[in-house]
Short mmCIF file of C-alpha atoms and ligand atoms in Angstrom, two decimals:
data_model
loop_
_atom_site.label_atom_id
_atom_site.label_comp_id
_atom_site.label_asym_id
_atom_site.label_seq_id
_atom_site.Cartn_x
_atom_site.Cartn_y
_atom_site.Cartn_z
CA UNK A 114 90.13 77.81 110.80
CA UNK A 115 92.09 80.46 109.08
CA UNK A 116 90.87 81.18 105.44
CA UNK A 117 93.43 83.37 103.87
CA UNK A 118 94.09 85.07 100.10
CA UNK A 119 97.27 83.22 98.28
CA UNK A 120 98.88 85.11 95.56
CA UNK A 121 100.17 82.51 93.00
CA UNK A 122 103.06 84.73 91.05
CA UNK A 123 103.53 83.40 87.25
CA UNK A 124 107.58 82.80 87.46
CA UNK A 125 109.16 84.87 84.18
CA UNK A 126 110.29 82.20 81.88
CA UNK A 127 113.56 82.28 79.96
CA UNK A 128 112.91 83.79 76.79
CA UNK A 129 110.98 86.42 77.78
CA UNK A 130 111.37 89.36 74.85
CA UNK A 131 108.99 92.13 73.41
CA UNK A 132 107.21 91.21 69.82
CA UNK A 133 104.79 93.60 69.86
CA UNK A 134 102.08 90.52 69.74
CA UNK A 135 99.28 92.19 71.51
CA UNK A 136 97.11 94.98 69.32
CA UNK A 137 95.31 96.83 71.87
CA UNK A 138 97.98 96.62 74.63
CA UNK A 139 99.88 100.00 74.55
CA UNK A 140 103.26 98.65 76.16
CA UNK A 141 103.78 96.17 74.04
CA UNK A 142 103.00 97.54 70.83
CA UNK A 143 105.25 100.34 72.00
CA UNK A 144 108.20 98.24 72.94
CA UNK A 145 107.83 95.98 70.15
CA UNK A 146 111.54 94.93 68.99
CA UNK A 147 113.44 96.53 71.87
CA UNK A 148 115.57 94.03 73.59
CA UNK A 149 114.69 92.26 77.09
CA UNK A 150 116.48 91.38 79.66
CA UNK A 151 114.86 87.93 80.85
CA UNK A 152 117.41 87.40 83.90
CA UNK A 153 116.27 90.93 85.08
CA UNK A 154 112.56 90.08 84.23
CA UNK A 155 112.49 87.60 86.75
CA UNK A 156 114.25 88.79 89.48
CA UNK A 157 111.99 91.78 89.73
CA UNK A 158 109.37 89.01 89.78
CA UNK A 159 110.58 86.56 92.36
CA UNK A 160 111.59 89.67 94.32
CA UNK A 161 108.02 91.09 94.38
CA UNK A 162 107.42 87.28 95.77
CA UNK A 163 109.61 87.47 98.27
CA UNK A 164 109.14 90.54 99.66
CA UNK A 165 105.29 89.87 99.82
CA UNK A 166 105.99 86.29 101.54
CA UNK A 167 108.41 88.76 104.06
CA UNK A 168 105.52 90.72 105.03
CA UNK A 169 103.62 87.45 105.79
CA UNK A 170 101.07 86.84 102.95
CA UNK A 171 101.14 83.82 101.55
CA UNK A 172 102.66 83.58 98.27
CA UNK A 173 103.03 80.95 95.65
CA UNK A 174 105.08 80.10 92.51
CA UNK A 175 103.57 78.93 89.04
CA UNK A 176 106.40 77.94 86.74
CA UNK A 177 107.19 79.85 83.09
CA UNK A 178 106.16 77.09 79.70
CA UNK A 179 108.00 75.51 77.39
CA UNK A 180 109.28 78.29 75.27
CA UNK A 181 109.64 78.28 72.28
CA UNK A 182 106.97 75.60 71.80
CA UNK A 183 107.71 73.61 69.19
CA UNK A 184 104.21 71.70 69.36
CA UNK A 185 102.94 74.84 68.30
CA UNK A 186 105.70 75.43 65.44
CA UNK A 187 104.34 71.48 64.06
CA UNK A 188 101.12 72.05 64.10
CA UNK A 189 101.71 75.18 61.69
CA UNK A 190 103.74 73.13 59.56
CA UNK A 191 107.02 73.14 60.71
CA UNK A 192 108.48 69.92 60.53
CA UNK A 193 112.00 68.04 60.59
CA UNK A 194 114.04 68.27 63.66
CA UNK A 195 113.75 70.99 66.53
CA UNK A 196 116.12 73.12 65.35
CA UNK A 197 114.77 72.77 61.73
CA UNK A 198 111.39 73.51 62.67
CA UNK A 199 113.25 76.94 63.95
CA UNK A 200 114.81 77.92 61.30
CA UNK A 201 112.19 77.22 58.85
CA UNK A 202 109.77 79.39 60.88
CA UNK A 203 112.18 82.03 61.21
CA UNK A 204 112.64 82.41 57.77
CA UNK A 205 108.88 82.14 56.56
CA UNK A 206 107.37 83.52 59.37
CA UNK A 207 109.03 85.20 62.12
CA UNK A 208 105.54 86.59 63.65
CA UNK A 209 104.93 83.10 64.40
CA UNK A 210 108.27 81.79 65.79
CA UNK A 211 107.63 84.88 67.95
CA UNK A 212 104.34 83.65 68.93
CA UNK A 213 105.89 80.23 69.93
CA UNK A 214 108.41 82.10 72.02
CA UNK A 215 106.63 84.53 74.64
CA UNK A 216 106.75 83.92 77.79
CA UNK A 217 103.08 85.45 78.15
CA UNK A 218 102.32 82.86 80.95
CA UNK A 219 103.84 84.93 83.22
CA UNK A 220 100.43 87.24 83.61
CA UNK A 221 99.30 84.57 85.44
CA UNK A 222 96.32 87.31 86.29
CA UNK A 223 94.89 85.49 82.68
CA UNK A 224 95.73 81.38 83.83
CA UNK A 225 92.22 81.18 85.29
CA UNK A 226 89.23 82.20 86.76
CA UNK A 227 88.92 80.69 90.62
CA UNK A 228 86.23 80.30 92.58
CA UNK A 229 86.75 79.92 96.12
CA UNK A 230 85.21 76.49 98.05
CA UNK A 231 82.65 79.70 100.43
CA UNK A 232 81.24 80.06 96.87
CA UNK A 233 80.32 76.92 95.32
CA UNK A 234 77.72 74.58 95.88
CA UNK A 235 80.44 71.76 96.34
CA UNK A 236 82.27 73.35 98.70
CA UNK A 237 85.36 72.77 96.50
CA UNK A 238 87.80 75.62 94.77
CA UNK A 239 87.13 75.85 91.38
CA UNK A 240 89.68 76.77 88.35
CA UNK A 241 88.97 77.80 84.97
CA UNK A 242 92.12 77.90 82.63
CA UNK A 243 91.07 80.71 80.25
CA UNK A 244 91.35 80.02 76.26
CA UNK A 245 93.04 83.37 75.55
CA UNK A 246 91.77 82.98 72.34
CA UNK A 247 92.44 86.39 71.14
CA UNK A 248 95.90 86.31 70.75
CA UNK A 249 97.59 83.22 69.21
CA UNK A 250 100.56 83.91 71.43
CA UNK A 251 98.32 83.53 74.91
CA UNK A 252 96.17 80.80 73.02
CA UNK A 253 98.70 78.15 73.38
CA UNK A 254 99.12 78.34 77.65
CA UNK A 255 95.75 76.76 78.52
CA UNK A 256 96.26 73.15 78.14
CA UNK A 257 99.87 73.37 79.98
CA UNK A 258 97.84 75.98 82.72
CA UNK A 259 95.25 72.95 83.51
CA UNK A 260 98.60 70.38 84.05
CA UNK A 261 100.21 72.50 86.10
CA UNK A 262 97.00 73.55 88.11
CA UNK A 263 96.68 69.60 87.96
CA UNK A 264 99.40 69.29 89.41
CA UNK A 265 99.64 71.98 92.58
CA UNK A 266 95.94 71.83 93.22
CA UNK A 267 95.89 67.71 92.91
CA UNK A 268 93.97 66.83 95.44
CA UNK A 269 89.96 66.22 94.70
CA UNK A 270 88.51 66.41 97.76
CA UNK A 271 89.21 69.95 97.62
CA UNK A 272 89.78 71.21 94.02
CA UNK A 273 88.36 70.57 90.71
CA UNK A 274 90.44 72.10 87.67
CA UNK A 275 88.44 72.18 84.88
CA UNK A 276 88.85 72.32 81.09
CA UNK A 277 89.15 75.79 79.34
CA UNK A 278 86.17 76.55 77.86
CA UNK A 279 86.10 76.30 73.47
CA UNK A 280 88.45 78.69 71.60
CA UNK A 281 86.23 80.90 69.49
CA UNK A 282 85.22 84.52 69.88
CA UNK A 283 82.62 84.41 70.99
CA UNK A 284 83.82 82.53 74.46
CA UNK A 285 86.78 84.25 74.78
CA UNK A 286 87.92 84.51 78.37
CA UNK A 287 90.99 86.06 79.89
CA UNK A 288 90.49 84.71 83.23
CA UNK A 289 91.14 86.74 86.34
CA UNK A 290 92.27 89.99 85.07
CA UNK A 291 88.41 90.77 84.07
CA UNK A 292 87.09 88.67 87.57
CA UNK A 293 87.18 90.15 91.14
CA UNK A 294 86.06 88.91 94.50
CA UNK A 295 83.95 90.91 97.39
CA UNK A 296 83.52 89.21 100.40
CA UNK A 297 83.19 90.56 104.25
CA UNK A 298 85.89 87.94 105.44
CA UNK A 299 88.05 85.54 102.74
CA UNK A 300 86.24 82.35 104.38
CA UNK A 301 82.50 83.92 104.01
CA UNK A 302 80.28 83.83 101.23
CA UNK A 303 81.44 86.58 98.42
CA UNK A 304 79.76 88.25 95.25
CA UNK A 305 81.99 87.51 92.44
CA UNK A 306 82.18 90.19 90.07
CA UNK A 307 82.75 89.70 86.44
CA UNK A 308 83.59 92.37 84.01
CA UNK A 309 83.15 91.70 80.09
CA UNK A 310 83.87 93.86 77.02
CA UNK A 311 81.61 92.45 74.76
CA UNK A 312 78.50 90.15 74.11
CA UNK A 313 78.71 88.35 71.10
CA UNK A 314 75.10 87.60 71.36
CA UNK A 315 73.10 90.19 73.70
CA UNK A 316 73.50 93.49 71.22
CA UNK A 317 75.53 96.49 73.00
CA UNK A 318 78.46 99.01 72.81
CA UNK A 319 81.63 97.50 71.23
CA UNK A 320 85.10 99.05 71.34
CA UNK A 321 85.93 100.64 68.05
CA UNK A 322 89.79 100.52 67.74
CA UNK A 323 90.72 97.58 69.89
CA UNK A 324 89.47 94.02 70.23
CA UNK A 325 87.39 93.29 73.60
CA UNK A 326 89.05 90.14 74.67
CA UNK A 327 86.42 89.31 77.33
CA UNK A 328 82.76 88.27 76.36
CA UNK A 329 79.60 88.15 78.72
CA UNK A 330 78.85 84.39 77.40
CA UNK A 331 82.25 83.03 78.83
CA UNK A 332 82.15 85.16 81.69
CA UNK A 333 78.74 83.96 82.38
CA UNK A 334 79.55 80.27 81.06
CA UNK A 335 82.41 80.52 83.74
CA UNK A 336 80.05 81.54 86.71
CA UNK A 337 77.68 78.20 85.92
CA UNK A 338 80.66 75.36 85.95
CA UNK A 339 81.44 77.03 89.06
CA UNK A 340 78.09 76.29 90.19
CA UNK A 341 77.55 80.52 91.47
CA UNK A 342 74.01 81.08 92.35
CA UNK A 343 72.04 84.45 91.37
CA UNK A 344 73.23 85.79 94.70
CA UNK A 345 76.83 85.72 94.05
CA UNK A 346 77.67 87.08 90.76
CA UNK A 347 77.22 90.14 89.38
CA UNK A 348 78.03 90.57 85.70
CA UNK A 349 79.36 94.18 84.37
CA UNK A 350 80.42 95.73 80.91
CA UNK A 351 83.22 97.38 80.66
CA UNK A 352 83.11 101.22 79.37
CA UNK A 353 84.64 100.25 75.07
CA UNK A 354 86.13 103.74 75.18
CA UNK A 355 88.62 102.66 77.48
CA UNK A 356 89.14 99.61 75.76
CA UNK A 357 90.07 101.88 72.88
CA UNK A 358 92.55 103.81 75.29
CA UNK A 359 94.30 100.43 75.63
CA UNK A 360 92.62 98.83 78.87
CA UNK A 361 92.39 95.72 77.51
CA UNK A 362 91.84 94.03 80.54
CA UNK A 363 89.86 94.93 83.84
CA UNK A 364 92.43 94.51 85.92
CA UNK A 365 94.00 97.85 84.11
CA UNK A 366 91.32 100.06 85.32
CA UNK A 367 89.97 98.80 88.56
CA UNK A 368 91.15 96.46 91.71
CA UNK A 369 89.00 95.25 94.39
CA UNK A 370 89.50 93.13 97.72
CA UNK A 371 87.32 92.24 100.73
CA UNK A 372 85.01 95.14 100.47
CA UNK A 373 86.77 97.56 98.75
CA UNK A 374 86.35 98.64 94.92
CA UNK A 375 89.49 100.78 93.50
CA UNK A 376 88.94 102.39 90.20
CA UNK A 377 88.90 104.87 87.85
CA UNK A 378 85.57 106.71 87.43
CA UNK A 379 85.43 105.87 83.71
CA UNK A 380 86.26 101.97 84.40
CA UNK A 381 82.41 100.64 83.31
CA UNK A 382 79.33 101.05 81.25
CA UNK A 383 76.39 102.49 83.63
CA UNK A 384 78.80 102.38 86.84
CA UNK A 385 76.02 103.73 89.63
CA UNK A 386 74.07 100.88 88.84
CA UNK A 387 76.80 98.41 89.04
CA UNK A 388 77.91 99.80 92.23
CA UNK A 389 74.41 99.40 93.11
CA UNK A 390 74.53 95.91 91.97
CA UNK A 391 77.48 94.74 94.42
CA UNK A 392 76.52 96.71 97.23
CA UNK A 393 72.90 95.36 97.41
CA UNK A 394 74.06 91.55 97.04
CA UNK A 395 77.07 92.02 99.41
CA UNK A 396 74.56 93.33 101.63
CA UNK A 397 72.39 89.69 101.59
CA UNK A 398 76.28 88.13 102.98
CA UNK A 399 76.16 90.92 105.79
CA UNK A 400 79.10 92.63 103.88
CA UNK A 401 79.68 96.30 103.54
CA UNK A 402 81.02 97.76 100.04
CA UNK A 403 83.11 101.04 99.49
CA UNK A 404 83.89 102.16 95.81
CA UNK A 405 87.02 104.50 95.85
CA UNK A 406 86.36 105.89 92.14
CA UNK A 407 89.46 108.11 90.80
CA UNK A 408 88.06 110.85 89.17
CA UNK A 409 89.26 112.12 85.27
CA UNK A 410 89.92 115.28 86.36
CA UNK A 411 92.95 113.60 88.62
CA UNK A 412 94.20 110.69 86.63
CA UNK A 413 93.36 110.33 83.27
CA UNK A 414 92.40 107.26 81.68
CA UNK A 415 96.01 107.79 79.79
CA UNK A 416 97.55 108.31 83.02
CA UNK A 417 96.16 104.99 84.22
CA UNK A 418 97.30 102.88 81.47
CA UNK A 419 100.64 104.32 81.10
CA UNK A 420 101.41 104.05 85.31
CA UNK A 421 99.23 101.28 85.66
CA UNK A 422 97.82 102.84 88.80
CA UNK A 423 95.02 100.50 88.92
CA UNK A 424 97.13 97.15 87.95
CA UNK A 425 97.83 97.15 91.44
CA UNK A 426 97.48 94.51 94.51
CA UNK A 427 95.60 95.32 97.25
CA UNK A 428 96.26 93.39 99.70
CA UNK A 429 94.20 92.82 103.59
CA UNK A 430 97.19 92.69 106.71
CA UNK A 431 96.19 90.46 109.58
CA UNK A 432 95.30 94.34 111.21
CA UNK A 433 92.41 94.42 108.59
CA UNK A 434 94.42 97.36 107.07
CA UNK A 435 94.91 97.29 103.29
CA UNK A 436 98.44 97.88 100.92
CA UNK A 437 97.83 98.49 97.66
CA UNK A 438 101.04 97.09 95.40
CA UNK A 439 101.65 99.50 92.95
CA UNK A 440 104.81 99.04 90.02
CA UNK A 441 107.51 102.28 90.02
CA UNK A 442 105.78 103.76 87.26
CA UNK A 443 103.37 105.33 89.35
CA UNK A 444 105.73 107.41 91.32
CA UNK A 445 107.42 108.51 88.27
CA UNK A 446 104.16 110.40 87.00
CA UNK A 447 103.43 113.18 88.86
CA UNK A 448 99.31 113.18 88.92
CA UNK A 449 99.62 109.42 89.83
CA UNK A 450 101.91 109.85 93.00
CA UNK A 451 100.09 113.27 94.20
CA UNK A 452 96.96 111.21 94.03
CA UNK A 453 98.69 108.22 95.86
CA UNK A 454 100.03 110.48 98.32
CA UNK A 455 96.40 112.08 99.25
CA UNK A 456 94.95 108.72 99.18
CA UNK A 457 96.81 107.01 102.27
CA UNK A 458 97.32 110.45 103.72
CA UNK A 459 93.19 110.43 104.41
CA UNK A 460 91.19 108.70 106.54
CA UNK A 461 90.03 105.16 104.75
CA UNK A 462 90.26 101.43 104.26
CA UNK A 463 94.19 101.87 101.64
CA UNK A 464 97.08 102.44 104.57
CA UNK A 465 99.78 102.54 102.86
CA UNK A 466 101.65 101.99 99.17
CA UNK A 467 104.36 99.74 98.27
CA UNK A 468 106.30 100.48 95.24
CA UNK A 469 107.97 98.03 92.60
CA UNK A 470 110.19 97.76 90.14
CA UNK A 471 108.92 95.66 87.60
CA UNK A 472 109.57 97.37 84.62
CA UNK A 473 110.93 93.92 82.43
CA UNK A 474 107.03 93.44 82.40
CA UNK A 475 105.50 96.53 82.64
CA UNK A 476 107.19 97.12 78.96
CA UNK A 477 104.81 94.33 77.70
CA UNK A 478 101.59 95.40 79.54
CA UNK A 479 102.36 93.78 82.67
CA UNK A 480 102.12 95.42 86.09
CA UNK A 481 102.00 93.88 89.72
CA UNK A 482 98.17 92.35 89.63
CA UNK A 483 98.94 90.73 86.14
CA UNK A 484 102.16 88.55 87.32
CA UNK A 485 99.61 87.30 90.21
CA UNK A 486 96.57 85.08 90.45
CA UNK A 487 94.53 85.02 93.81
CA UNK A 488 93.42 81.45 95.42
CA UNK A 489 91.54 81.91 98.62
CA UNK A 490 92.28 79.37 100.60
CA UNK A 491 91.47 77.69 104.35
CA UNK A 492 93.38 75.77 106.11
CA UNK A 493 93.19 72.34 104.97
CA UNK A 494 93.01 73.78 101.08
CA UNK A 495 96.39 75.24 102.07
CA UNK A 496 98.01 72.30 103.72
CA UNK A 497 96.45 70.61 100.21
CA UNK A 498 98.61 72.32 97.95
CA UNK A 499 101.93 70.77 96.51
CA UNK A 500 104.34 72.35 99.11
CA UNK A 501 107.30 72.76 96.94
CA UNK A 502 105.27 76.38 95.82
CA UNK A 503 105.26 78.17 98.59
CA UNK A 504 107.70 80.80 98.79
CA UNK A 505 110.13 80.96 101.56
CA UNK A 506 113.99 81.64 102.33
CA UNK A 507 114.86 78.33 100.99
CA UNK A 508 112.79 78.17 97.86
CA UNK A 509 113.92 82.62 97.19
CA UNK A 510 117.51 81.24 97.37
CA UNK A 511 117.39 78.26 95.13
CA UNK A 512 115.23 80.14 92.39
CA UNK A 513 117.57 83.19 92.33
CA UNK A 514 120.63 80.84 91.92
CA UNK A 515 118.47 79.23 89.13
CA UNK A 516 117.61 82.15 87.30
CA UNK A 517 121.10 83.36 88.01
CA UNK A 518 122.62 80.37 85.92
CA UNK A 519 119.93 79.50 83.39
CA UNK A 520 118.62 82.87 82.03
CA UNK A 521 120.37 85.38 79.55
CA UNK A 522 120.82 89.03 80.28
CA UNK A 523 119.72 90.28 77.01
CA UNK A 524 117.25 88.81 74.34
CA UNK A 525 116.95 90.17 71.04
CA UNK A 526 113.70 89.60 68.37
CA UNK A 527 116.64 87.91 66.00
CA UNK A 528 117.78 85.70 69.00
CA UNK A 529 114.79 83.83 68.74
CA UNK A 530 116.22 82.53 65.82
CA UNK A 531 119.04 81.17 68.07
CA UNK A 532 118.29 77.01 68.37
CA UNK A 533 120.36 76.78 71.18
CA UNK A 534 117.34 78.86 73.07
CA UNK A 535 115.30 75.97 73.44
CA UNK A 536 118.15 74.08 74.88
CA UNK A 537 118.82 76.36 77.14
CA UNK A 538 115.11 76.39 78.02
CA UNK A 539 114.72 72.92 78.60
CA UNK A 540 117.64 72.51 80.72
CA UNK A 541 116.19 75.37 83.11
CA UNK A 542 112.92 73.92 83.07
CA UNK A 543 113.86 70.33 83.86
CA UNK A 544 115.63 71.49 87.29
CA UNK A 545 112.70 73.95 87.89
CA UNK A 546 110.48 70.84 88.74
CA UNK A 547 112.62 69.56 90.67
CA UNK A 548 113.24 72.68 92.46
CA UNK A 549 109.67 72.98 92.73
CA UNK A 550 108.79 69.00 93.25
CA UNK A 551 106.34 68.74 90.57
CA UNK A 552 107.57 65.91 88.75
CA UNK A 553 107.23 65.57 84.97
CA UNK A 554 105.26 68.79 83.99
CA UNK A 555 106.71 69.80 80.37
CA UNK A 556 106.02 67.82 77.01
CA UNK A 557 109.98 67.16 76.57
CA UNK A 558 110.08 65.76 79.85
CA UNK A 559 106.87 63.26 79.01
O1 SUG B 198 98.06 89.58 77.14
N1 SUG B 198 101.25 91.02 77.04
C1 SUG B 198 100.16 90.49 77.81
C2 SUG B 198 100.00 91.26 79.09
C3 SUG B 198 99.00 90.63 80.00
C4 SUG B 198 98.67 91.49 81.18
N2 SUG B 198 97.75 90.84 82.02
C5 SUG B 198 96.78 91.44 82.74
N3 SUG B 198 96.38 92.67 82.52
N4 SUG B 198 96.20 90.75 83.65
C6 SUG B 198 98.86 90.50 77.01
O2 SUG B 198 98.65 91.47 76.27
C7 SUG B 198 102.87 91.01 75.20
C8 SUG B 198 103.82 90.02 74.56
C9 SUG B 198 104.65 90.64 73.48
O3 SUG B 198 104.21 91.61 72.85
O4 SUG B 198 105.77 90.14 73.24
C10 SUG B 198 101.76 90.34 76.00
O5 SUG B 198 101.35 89.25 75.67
#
């Protein structure tokens, strides 16, 4: 039996475009109002996909949401017909048609939390749709995350999708961007390592400037439904002062697969003893641990959020050797690619560096680890899971011809206001699941 790490890609949806919706994230407050180029967007995407499936991982597909949603524009009191509902929001309240619009699900790094079947007591995969509850924009995906999930990971016997757990602060969970797995091999036992930036409960340092998206209670709430014993988890705060520098997730500062911890030396609160942590339960599985900590001195915490150094993949070949996934930003600042150069150039467990450009999403906070979520898998999970996903030549050729007739090559905030977006939308969407064989997934189509 062959137990194997899938990367699940979130597939850019049509109207992709920069608001400036998330305070805290540097990018896209930055790039607020410039003008995207969805068609672009996801290319770069499915290309990441394809060249990843190319060099024989195993890579999925999760399709974009209904954009703009007009459930959401209803329930905020926008009635009358679609396109009504549209204009009325535009003119009242343009934040909020914006916050129908994104195509945020594409960080599919923040769908859900998943616990792989060595884990749990059940012996089943576990998923956790995160509430996002932070940001009203990233809010909205969870209940159309858990359908699709339904849908792809269908089959009981080997997964159980669960609800997202209640939308308040003090649960609010971003899913797998703050969540990492250790484990000697993919099919043995791991520690699961969960990284918070706040306790709404348990009193302790809170960011200043920026919110902390993540609390301890929903990472810890997460860890029980999943049915993770003492042994497995280990629960760590994030360092606030680089939530203030704009690392609003983990997964901005620090990357870790098999038994290897990349990060930045500033990345948590009391880091020895967290290092400790892993490498004393990992030790109870027979696993070894190695922390490769960036120092300051090299990359600054500025330099990691602006290159996105540590919003990288790292990724195990069937050699054992790993590839860490980096986007194009990183060569293009100097400290970054010197230190990327010494780092495969010595002796240790990162080989080599493959560079992307995925710049469409980097401009809203979104590097190569947030467009992916990781599903260990074995065998008969794999041969489990809808099969229209799986990216191939076939399935790279049919999207690209998709995207290449569906999407537009520029997106403006005011062409939000453009009805004729949603149409255009829809249309995409209802050949996507066909493309894709998931039957009726979207609202429109129910
Ligand atoms: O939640 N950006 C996303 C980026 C998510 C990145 N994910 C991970 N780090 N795993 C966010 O902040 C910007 C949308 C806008 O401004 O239009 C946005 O939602």
């Amino acid at each position: 039996m062959k137990t194997l790490e899938a990367n699940f890609d979130g597939l850019v949806g049509p109207t992709h475009n920069y608001a400036g919706l998330s305070f805290g994230n540097v990018a896209s407050q930055k790039n607020e109002h410039s003008v995207a180029n969805p068609k672009a967007a996801a290319r770069q995407g499915l290309r990441k996909m394809k060249r990843l499936a190319d060099l024989g991982f195993a890579q999925g597909v999760l399709p974009p949401q209904e954009r703009p949603s007009i459930r959401l524009l209803r329930e905020l009191g926008f009635s009358g017909k679609d396109a009504e509902a549209i204009a009325k929001a535009a003119k009242e309240a343009p934040e909020l048609l914006a916050a129908a619009s994104s195509a945020s699900a594409m960080w599919t790094a923040n769908a859900a939390t998943v616990s792989p079947s060595a884990d749990t007591p059940d012996r089943r995969v576990h998923f956790t749709p995160a509430n996002l509850c932070s940001k009203l924009h990233r809010a909205i995906e969870h209940e159309a995350t858990h359908r699709t999930l339904g849908a792809i990971f269908a089959d009981p016997s080997h997964f159980m999708v669960h609800e997202a757990l209640p939308g308040t602060p003090a649960l609010g969970d971003e899913g797998a961007a703050n969540h990492t797995r250790f484990c000697a091999q993919y099919g043995a036992r791991g520690v699961e390592f969960f990284v918070y930036g706040r306790s709404e409960y348990r009193h302790g340092p809170e960011p200043k400037r920026f919110p902390a998206r993540q609390t301890f209670e929903a990472s810890r709430a997460v860890a029980q439904r999943h049915g993770l014993t003492e042994d497995t988890v280990v629960f760590a705060q994030q360092n606030p002062e680089v939530i203030d520098a704009g690392v609003f997730h983990n997964d901005v500062i620090a990357v870790g697969n098999r038994t290897t911890l990349f990060c930045h030396e500033r990345a948590f609160v009391e880091r020895k003893g967290v290092y400790d942590e892993l490498r004393a339960k990992l030790a109870k599985h027979d696993a070894a641990f190695d922390v490769i900590e960036v120092p300051d001195a090299q990359v600054s915490v500025a330099d990691a959020v602006s290159s996105y150094l540590f919003n990288s993949q790292l990724l195990s070949r069937a050699d054992g050797s790993q590839i860490l996934v980096v986007p194009q930003e990183c060569r293009e600042n100097p400290r970054v690619a010197i230190y990327l150069d010494e780092l495969v150039a010595k002796p240790g467990p990162i080989g080599e560096v493959l560079t992307f450009d995925l710049r469409e999403s980097m401009k809203n906070g979104g590097g190569p680890a947030c467009l992916r979520l990781r599903v260990v898998l074995d065998d008969a999970e794999r041969a489990a899971v809808a099969p229209g996903v799986w990216i191939n030549d076939a399935l790279f050729t049919r999207l690209d011809a998709w995207i290449e007739k569906h999407y537009r090559d520029r997106l403006a905030p005011q062409d939000l206001t453009d009805p004729t977006l949603l149409v255009e939308s829809r249309t995409a969407l209802d050949e996507l699941t066909q493309i894709l064989g998931l039957g009726s997934l979207y609202d429109f189509q129910r």
